[in-house]
Amino acid sequence: MRKPVFPRIIGLFALYGFLFVLLVMIQFTRRSGFTYRVGNFVVSGHYGDVSGSGTLNPGEYALSGKLSVYSGGMEFRLAGDDDESPLKLIFDEGQDSGAPEAVYPEYMTLSGESARFRLSNGAELVFDTRYAGGAPELRISGSLGEGRALELPYRPLRSSRIQDTGEGQFIVQAGGTQYSFGHSPVNREKRLLTLDAGGIISYRAVPERRLFSPADFVIPAARNEASYLEALSRWQDQSFSLWNRTVAAGADEDTIIAYMGEAVRRGAYKAAVSAVPPSFLNGNQRTFESSVYLGQLDTALRSLVVFEREKASILSRQLNEKSADFFREPRVFAFLWTRGYATLSGAGAEMVRSIDPASLSLKMGPGILEGWQDWAQLRPGEENPFSRLIDQACFVIAGAIRMNAAGDQVFAVEENEAAIEFNLRLGTALIEYGRSADNEDWAALGRSLVLSVLSLLDESGSVPAGAAFSSRDEIGGLGTARISSARIYRMLRSGGYYPRAVDIGDAGNGVWAWTAASSVSAVQNGNVLDISVSFPVGETHYMLIRGIRPFTKVQIYNMDYRTDPQFERYDSSGWTYSASEQMLLLKMKHRTPVEHVKIFY
């Protein structure tokens, strides 16, 4: 039986109508946005309205809106949304100055492995693929007009990594390949390329080199921790002997602190205290730092308060300015958390989260590693914002490592020069990072940096403040400035009895101690704060404990102790209290390895 004809006709019309609409939609989509691969680059943008454009040549397209060229992990921005124009025509150097002229691409022509863009003022910009030595190269050229130059913005993709190579140059690593602008005119600070009239910008793949391995830069004495500690112990023996001979003749605070801290470890603390000359004890060189051994806590309190206020002010200013100098300060998050600066630490965390990994520099490297460690230790239950920066920080550090020809010295360098104090800090940060991350190769590289610095010691026990590699890959000191063995000792935080700020845990936010004790902790039991302090039996040391609210009494040796303004004069423990600073000033003479100070609220 034949079906009715009319419904079939209606069905065919509906089908044809659907196909027509579909074709229109496809045509509209194709004409609105595009992505073309051209040689070794990709062009992505939007088609423009061809009405009123006249007849277009074969392979030529009208453009509108955002337009970018992508190559080797880099984006070259030709136009922004809503016809925003990041391209600027300027005058060449030596020409009469004039205001920059904003231009934007109106037409694009694709041919072979090149893309030609006709700009709004009639100038042309060309992206072309070339091959040199088998490696792809993107060449950017143009017809700009006499005496004119073009500013072309660029930005690395988020997956790219940037490595400084010195002299203003840098390498981009993307997809396992390295790329470089070579000696093309690049303003890295503003992320601008400058194309001169008749000039060429080259962006090409760097010939493949062996990937960096920290193990390749480990010196023999640093291959394992046991040999490193043995070398460090020999240096400590030599340094202590030097300080012992020279301290009575006069010394600075670094030397006093290093000498005292090592003396405690060696069981020679009393002799060391008696060797400190009156000129230092009664002089103006002293600060709160050495008070942990020598007392005078009333003066130390004032010195500590000034230091804390100035340090917090510096960090606050750096955060407000979003300055990279914030990460050049040592262990900033440990400083802020220990003191209970919640607002500043929160601002610092937000700054870390907003950092573009590609912007990291070598000088920021130790701060990133320290921040990662401090966050993991002090905020173990929280997401660590430094984690996303670690790979890039290690990548930047790797690009700065250089070994001497003999293979027994290694340094992190910038433009062939090594800042010695920076290398000490970096070495220490790498050692601690390697231990925390269970990465022995990075820890061994850190040990190599530290021992390489110690290899520069002279008869006075000091090292040059700077060093440089010669054309023969030999390292030598720079200038006359020196870093003393005592300063090195303090930077390495050797011995366990060095002055430092310690967060005393369960005591609560902002309760901390300035101390040289090997261990300080606290537990809150009801209305009693029980502070445990570890120090050798028979020895005396001093502490400043901040964040202590007004209380009713203090117990030492499980006995009530009254305050006494003259407590430092007696051969026993004692205390006094500053209500305005909420600070307990404490002298502790140890009858047992661990003594308890109980504060009753």
CSV table of C-alpha atoms in Angstrom, one decimal, residues 31 46-58 60-64 104-109 118:
chain,number,residue,atom,x,y,z
A,31,ARG,CA,33.9,32.3,10.2
A,46,HIS,CA,38.7,35.6,15.2
A,47,TYR,CA,37.5,36.4,11.6
A,48,GLY,CA,36.3,39.8,10.9
A,49,ASP,CA,33.4,41.1,8.8
A,50,VAL,CA,34.4,41.0,5.1
A,51,SER,CA,31.6,43.4,4.0
A,52,GLY,CA,33.1,46.7,2.9
A,53,SER,CA,36.6,45.1,2.7
A,54,GLY,CA,36.6,44.9,-1.0
A,55,THR,CA,37.9,41.8,-2.8
A,56,LEU,CA,40.3,39.7,-0.6
A,57,ASN,CA,43.3,37.9,-2.2
A,58,PRO,CA,43.4,34.1,-2.1
A,60,GLU,CA,43.7,36.4,2.9
A,61,TYR,CA,41.3,36.8,5.9
A,62,ALA,CA,39.7,39.8,7.6
A,63,LEU,CA,40.4,39.9,11.3
A,64,SER,CA,38.6,41.2,14.4
A,104,TYR,CA,46.0,46.4,15.2
A,105,PRO,CA,45.9,43.6,12.6
A,106,GLU,CA,43.1,44.0,10.0
A,107,TYR,CA,44.0,41.2,7.6
A,108,MET,CA,46.0,38.0,7.6
A,109,THR,CA,47.5,36.1,4.7
A,118,ARG,CA,48.4,43.8,7.5
